[in-house]
Coordinates of C-alpha atoms in Angstrom, one line a residue:
M1 CA -145.2 -129.7 -4.2
K2 CA -143.8 -126.2 -4.4
W3 CA -144.1 -123.3 -2.0
T4 CA -144.3 -119.6 -2.7
S5 CA -143.3 -116.0 -2.0
T6 CA -117.8 -135.9 3.0
V7 CA -119.1 -138.4 4.8
G8 CA -116.1 -138.4 7.2
M9 CA -116.6 -134.9 8.3
W10 CA -120.4 -135.6 8.7
L11 CA -119.7 -138.4 11.1
A12 CA -117.3 -136.3 13.0
V13 CA -119.7 -133.5 13.3
W14 CA -122.4 -135.9 14.5
A15 CA -120.2 -136.8 17.4
L16 CA -120.7 -133.3 18.8
V17 CA -123.4 -132.4 21.3
L18 CA -122.9 -128.7 22.0
G19 CA -125.1 -125.8 23.1
V20 CA -124.5 -122.3 21.6
G21 CA -126.7 -119.3 22.4
E22 CA -127.9 -116.8 19.8
T23 CA -126.1 -113.9 21.5
G24 CA -124.0 -115.5 24.2
K25 CA -126.2 -114.1 27.0
A26 CA -129.9 -113.5 27.7
F27 CA -130.9 -109.9 28.2
A28 CA -133.4 -108.9 30.9
D29 CA -136.1 -107.9 28.4
E30 CA -135.8 -111.2 26.4
T31 CA -137.6 -114.4 27.1
K32 CA -135.3 -117.4 27.3
V33 CA -136.1 -120.3 24.9
V34 CA -134.1 -123.5 24.8
F35 CA -134.4 -125.1 21.3
R36 CA -133.1 -128.5 20.4
S37 CA -132.7 -130.1 17.0
A38 CA -133.5 -133.8 16.4
F39 CA -129.9 -134.7 15.4
P40 CA -126.4 -133.3 15.5
P41 CA -125.7 -130.3 13.3
S42 CA -127.2 -130.5 9.9
G43 CA -128.2 -128.2 7.0
S44 CA -131.8 -129.1 7.1
L45 CA -132.6 -129.3 10.8
T46 CA -130.1 -126.9 12.5
A47 CA -129.0 -124.3 9.9
P48 CA -132.4 -122.6 9.5
F49 CA -132.5 -121.9 13.2
A50 CA -128.9 -120.7 13.3
Y51 CA -129.6 -118.4 10.4
T52 CA -132.8 -117.1 12.1
A53 CA -130.6 -116.2 15.1
A54 CA -127.9 -114.7 13.0
L55 CA -130.4 -112.5 11.2
G56 CA -131.5 -111.2 14.6
L57 CA -135.1 -112.4 14.1
Y58 CA -135.3 -114.1 17.5
K59 CA -134.0 -111.1 19.2
K60 CA -136.4 -108.9 17.4
A61 CA -139.2 -111.1 18.6
G62 CA -138.0 -110.6 22.2
L63 CA -136.5 -114.1 22.5
A64 CA -133.1 -115.2 23.7
V65 CA -132.8 -118.6 22.0
T66 CA -130.2 -121.2 22.9
I67 CA -129.6 -123.6 20.0
E68 CA -128.7 -127.1 21.1
D69 CA -128.0 -130.3 19.1
G70 CA -129.8 -133.6 19.4
I71 CA -128.7 -137.2 19.3
G72 CA -131.9 -138.5 17.8
A73 CA -135.5 -137.6 17.5
L74 CA -136.6 -139.8 20.4
A75 CA -134.0 -138.3 22.7
T76 CA -135.2 -134.8 21.8
A77 CA -138.8 -135.8 22.4
K78 CA -137.9 -137.2 25.9
D79 CA -136.0 -134.0 26.7
I80 CA -139.1 -131.9 25.8
A81 CA -141.3 -134.2 27.9
A82 CA -138.9 -133.8 30.8
G83 CA -139.1 -130.0 30.5
N84 CA -135.5 -129.4 29.7
T85 CA -136.1 -128.3 26.1
Y86 CA -138.8 -125.8 25.4
I87 CA -139.1 -126.3 21.7
G88 CA -137.6 -129.0 19.5
V89 CA -137.6 -130.8 16.2
V90 CA -139.0 -134.3 16.3
S91 CA -139.9 -136.6 13.4
G92 CA -143.6 -137.1 13.0
S93 CA -143.6 -140.9 13.6
T94 CA -141.5 -140.5 16.7
L95 CA -143.8 -137.8 18.1
A96 CA -146.8 -140.0 17.5
Q97 CA -145.3 -143.0 19.3
G98 CA -144.1 -140.9 22.2
I99 CA -147.6 -139.4 22.7
A100 CA -149.1 -142.8 22.5
E101 CA -146.8 -144.0 25.2
G102 CA -147.7 -141.1 27.5
M103 CA -145.3 -138.3 26.7
P104 CA -147.0 -134.9 27.4
I105 CA -145.9 -133.3 24.1
V106 CA -147.6 -131.9 21.0
S107 CA -146.7 -130.7 17.5
V108 CA -147.3 -126.9 17.1
A109 CA -146.1 -126.7 13.5
M110 CA -144.8 -128.7 10.6
L111 CA -141.1 -127.8 9.7
Y112 CA -141.2 -130.2 6.7
G113 CA -144.6 -131.6 5.9
R114 CA -143.9 -133.9 3.0
S115 CA -142.6 -137.4 3.9
S116 CA -139.0 -137.8 2.9
F117 CA -138.3 -141.4 3.7
G118 CA -137.6 -144.1 1.1
V119 CA -134.7 -146.2 -0.2
I120 CA -131.5 -144.8 -1.5
V121 CA -130.0 -146.9 -4.3
P122 CA -127.0 -146.6 -6.7
K123 CA -127.6 -144.6 -9.8
D124 CA -127.1 -147.7 -12.0
S125 CA -129.3 -149.9 -9.8
P126 CA -132.2 -151.9 -11.3
I127 CA -134.2 -150.7 -8.4
T128 CA -136.5 -148.0 -9.8
S129 CA -139.6 -148.5 -7.7
I130 CA -140.8 -150.1 -4.5
Q131 CA -142.0 -153.1 -6.5
S132 CA -138.5 -153.7 -7.9
L133 CA -137.0 -154.0 -4.3
K134 CA -138.0 -157.7 -4.5
G135 CA -135.0 -159.9 -4.0
H136 CA -132.7 -157.0 -3.0
S137 CA -131.1 -156.1 0.3
V138 CA -132.0 -153.1 2.4
V139 CA -130.0 -151.7 5.3
T140 CA -132.0 -150.3 8.1
S141 CA -131.5 -149.4 11.8
P142 CA -133.6 -150.4 14.8
G143 CA -136.2 -147.8 15.8
S144 CA -135.9 -145.7 12.6
A145 CA -138.9 -144.6 10.6
E146 CA -138.0 -146.9 7.7
T147 CA -138.6 -150.0 9.9
I148 CA -142.3 -149.0 9.9
L149 CA -142.6 -147.4 6.4
L150 CA -140.8 -150.2 4.5
P151 CA -143.3 -153.0 5.4
A152 CA -146.1 -150.6 4.7
A153 CA -144.7 -149.7 1.3
L154 CA -144.1 -153.4 0.4
K155 CA -147.7 -154.3 1.4
A156 CA -149.0 -151.5 -0.9
V157 CA -147.4 -153.3 -3.9
R158 CA -148.4 -156.8 -2.6
L159 CA -145.0 -157.7 -1.3
N160 CA -144.0 -158.6 2.2
M161 CA -140.8 -158.4 4.3
S162 CA -139.7 -161.9 3.3
D163 CA -139.4 -160.6 -0.3
V164 CA -136.4 -158.4 0.7
K165 CA -133.2 -159.1 2.6
V166 CA -133.1 -156.7 5.6
L167 CA -129.6 -155.9 7.1
S168 CA -130.2 -154.2 10.4
V169 CA -127.3 -152.2 11.8
A170 CA -126.7 -149.5 14.4
A171 CA -127.8 -146.0 13.1
T172 CA -124.2 -144.8 13.2
A173 CA -123.1 -147.6 10.9
K174 CA -126.1 -147.5 8.4
V175 CA -124.6 -145.0 5.9
S176 CA -121.1 -146.5 5.9
T177 CA -122.6 -150.0 5.4
Y178 CA -124.3 -148.8 2.3
I179 CA -121.4 -146.8 1.0
Q180 CA -119.1 -149.9 1.3
G181 CA -121.5 -151.8 -0.9
Q182 CA -122.7 -154.3 1.7
A183 CA -126.3 -153.7 0.8
D184 CA -128.3 -152.9 -2.4
S185 CA -130.2 -150.1 -0.8
L186 CA -130.5 -147.9 2.2
G187 CA -133.7 -147.1 4.0
T188 CA -133.7 -143.5 5.3
S189 CA -134.6 -139.9 4.6
L190 CA -133.7 -139.2 1.0
P191 CA -132.9 -135.4 1.0
F192 CA -131.1 -135.8 4.3
F193 CA -128.6 -138.4 3.3
L194 CA -128.3 -138.3 -0.5
P195 CA -126.1 -135.1 -0.3
I196 CA -124.0 -136.7 2.5
I197 CA -123.3 -139.8 0.5
G198 CA -122.5 -137.8 -2.5
D199 CA -119.7 -139.2 -4.7
S200 CA -118.9 -141.9 -2.2
R201 CA -121.5 -144.0 -3.9
P202 CA -123.5 -142.0 -6.5
S203 CA -127.1 -142.6 -5.7
K204 CA -130.7 -141.8 -6.4
G205 CA -133.9 -142.4 -4.3
V206 CA -137.3 -143.9 -4.3
L207 CA -139.9 -142.5 -1.8
F208 CA -142.1 -144.8 0.2
A209 CA -144.8 -142.2 -0.3
S210 CA -144.8 -143.0 -4.0
V211 CA -147.0 -146.0 -3.1
G212 CA -148.9 -144.1 -0.3
A213 CA -146.7 -145.2 2.7
G214 CA -145.6 -141.9 4.3
F215 CA -145.9 -139.8 7.4
P216 CA -145.7 -136.1 8.0
D217 CA -141.9 -135.6 8.2
F218 CA -140.6 -133.2 10.9
S219 CA -142.5 -131.2 13.5
L220 CA -141.8 -128.4 15.9
V221 CA -142.8 -129.8 19.3
V222 CA -143.4 -128.4 22.8
H223 CA -144.5 -129.7 26.1
S224 CA -148.3 -129.6 26.5
E225 CA -148.1 -127.5 29.7
Y226 CA -145.5 -125.2 28.2
L227 CA -147.9 -124.5 25.3
K228 CA -150.8 -123.7 27.7
K229 CA -148.7 -121.3 29.8
N230 CA -146.6 -119.7 27.0
P231 CA -148.7 -119.5 23.8
K232 CA -147.4 -116.1 22.9
V233 CA -143.8 -117.2 23.3
V234 CA -144.4 -120.2 21.0
E235 CA -146.1 -118.0 18.5
A236 CA -143.2 -115.5 18.5
F237 CA -140.7 -118.4 18.0
L238 CA -142.7 -119.8 15.1
R239 CA -143.1 -116.4 13.4
A240 CA -139.4 -115.7 13.6
T241 CA -138.5 -119.3 12.6
Y242 CA -140.6 -119.3 9.4
E243 CA -139.1 -116.0 8.3
G244 CA -135.7 -117.5 8.9
L245 CA -136.6 -120.8 7.2
K246 CA -137.9 -119.0 4.1
R247 CA -134.7 -117.0 3.9
S248 CA -132.6 -120.1 4.5
L249 CA -134.1 -121.9 1.6
E250 CA -133.5 -118.9 -0.6
D251 CA -129.8 -118.8 0.4
P252 CA -128.6 -122.2 1.7
K253 CA -125.0 -121.1 1.6
A254 CA -125.7 -118.2 4.0
A255 CA -127.8 -120.4 6.3
V256 CA -125.1 -123.1 6.6
G257 CA -122.5 -120.4 7.0
A258 CA -124.4 -119.2 10.1
L259 CA -124.4 -122.8 11.3
A260 CA -120.6 -123.1 10.7
D261 CA -120.1 -119.9 12.8
I262 CA -121.5 -121.6 15.9
R263 CA -120.3 -125.2 15.1
K264 CA -116.6 -124.8 14.3
A265 CA -116.1 -128.5 13.5
L266 CA -118.2 -128.0 10.4
T267 CA -115.3 -127.4 8.0
N268 CA -116.9 -128.8 4.9
P269 CA -120.3 -127.0 4.5
R270 CA -121.1 -128.0 0.9
P271 CA -123.0 -131.3 1.7
Q272 CA -125.1 -129.4 4.3
E273 CA -125.8 -126.7 1.7
L274 CA -127.0 -129.3 -0.7
Q275 CA -129.1 -131.0 2.0
L276 CA -130.9 -127.8 3.0
A277 CA -131.5 -127.0 -0.7
A278 CA -133.0 -130.5 -1.2
F279 CA -135.4 -130.0 1.7
K280 CA -137.0 -127.1 -0.2
E281 CA -139.2 -129.6 -1.9
Y282 CA -140.3 -131.1 1.4
V283 CA -141.7 -128.1 3.2
C284 CA -145.2 -128.7 1.7
S285 CA -147.1 -131.9 1.2
D286 CA -150.0 -132.5 -1.2
G287 CA -152.4 -132.3 1.7
M288 CA -151.1 -128.8 2.6
R289 CA -152.0 -127.4 -0.8
G290 CA -153.6 -123.9 -0.4
R291 CA -152.8 -123.8 3.3
P292 CA -150.1 -121.8 5.2
V293 CA -146.7 -123.4 5.5
G294 CA -146.5 -125.2 8.8
W295 CA -150.2 -126.2 8.9
H296 CA -150.9 -129.9 9.8
S297 CA -153.0 -131.8 7.3
P298 CA -155.6 -133.9 9.3
E299 CA -156.0 -136.2 6.4
E300 CA -152.3 -137.0 6.1
W301 CA -151.9 -137.3 9.9
R302 CA -154.8 -139.7 10.0
A303 CA -153.3 -141.8 7.2
G304 CA -149.9 -141.8 8.8
L305 CA -151.3 -142.8 12.2
A306 CA -153.1 -145.7 10.5
V307 CA -149.7 -146.9 9.2
L308 CA -148.2 -146.6 12.6
E309 CA -151.1 -148.5 14.1
E310 CA -150.7 -151.4 11.7
F311 CA -146.9 -151.6 11.5
G312 CA -145.5 -149.7 14.5
G313 CA -147.8 -151.0 17.3
L314 CA -149.3 -147.5 17.9
K315 CA -151.8 -147.7 20.8
G316 CA -154.8 -145.5 21.6
K317 CA -157.1 -143.5 19.5
V318 CA -155.8 -142.8 16.0
S319 CA -159.1 -141.9 14.2
N320 CA -158.9 -138.4 15.8
P321 CA -155.3 -137.0 15.3
D322 CA -156.0 -133.8 17.3
R323 CA -154.2 -135.2 20.3
F324 CA -150.9 -135.2 18.3
Y325 CA -150.9 -131.7 17.0
T326 CA -152.6 -128.2 17.1
N327 CA -153.3 -125.8 14.2
Q328 CA -154.0 -122.9 16.6
F329 CA -151.1 -120.9 15.1
F330 CA -152.3 -121.2 11.6
A331 CA -155.6 -119.4 11.5
P332 CA -156.3 -118.4 7.9
N333 CA -156.4 -114.7 8.7
N334 CA -153.1 -114.6 10.6
P335 CA -150.9 -117.7 10.4
A336 CA -147.5 -117.9 12.0
S337 CA -145.9 -118.4 8.6
G338 CA -147.4 -115.1 7.3
A339 CA -148.2 -115.0 3.6
W340 CA -146.0 -118.0 2.9
K341 CA -148.4 -120.7 1.5
C342 CA -148.2 -124.1 -0.1
E343 CA -149.3 -124.3 -3.7

């Protein structure tokens, strides 16, 4: 789907949890917004927001945005639910499970709509499809999206979890376990980690969505009450962000440079530039075709929620996905992403 108009350093950067504002202070005529990413600094989930700030787009929109790092999508979702973060990035499956468990949060836009999860395998691996995973080992981490999507993908090709060897390790050890050759494959987000792995173990990927087992990838999420009280602030943030995201994808080097300016520990930007460039193909999903960038596809959310219901223990109503997201900022005549559409 197209749209129009060194491992060591990575792990070191991921140890940081810092907060850096767009301008260093909030001016009286600007509305304060606390934004938090899903993970520590990355090309795909932090750089676009840093670049939006560096371009002055938030300031132009009347916003004083503080950009903070996350330590995981669930932690960011909890922080939004607690009212500490105003707007954040949360993976779709984590958002859905949080709402099902009572978190008063909602997705207001898709940052990346196409499901990016699958298995990473060595370039010379005989694994070329989900079917060919049979008899091979897969490293996963507890609570990660692949623990839900892997069994769904296997079922789609008439396999089950007993047909593969699962090596479950802590999230911080997942990549290093794969790089060291302790597993045949790695379950994770392909565009996120392939650039990070790089030459450490030259690899390729197979998407779970290739057999219909996917979920809308990463959402922009707010507290439900914050949305009710501050719809204009949310809209202003989205409009600035989509302009910044579009320009980030056009110039990943500049976007990651803006990130490096506020995260001094990021001394090797190249993997993050490659990661951001790779996510260009994940902004839009098939279900978003002809719609504004950022729009939620009801069909894809409904299908993803069904997967979570069967394999992730999702409770509550899943036939109507409206409680998980809103498309109020993507009216056909004036969407928050402007003229930027999926094709």
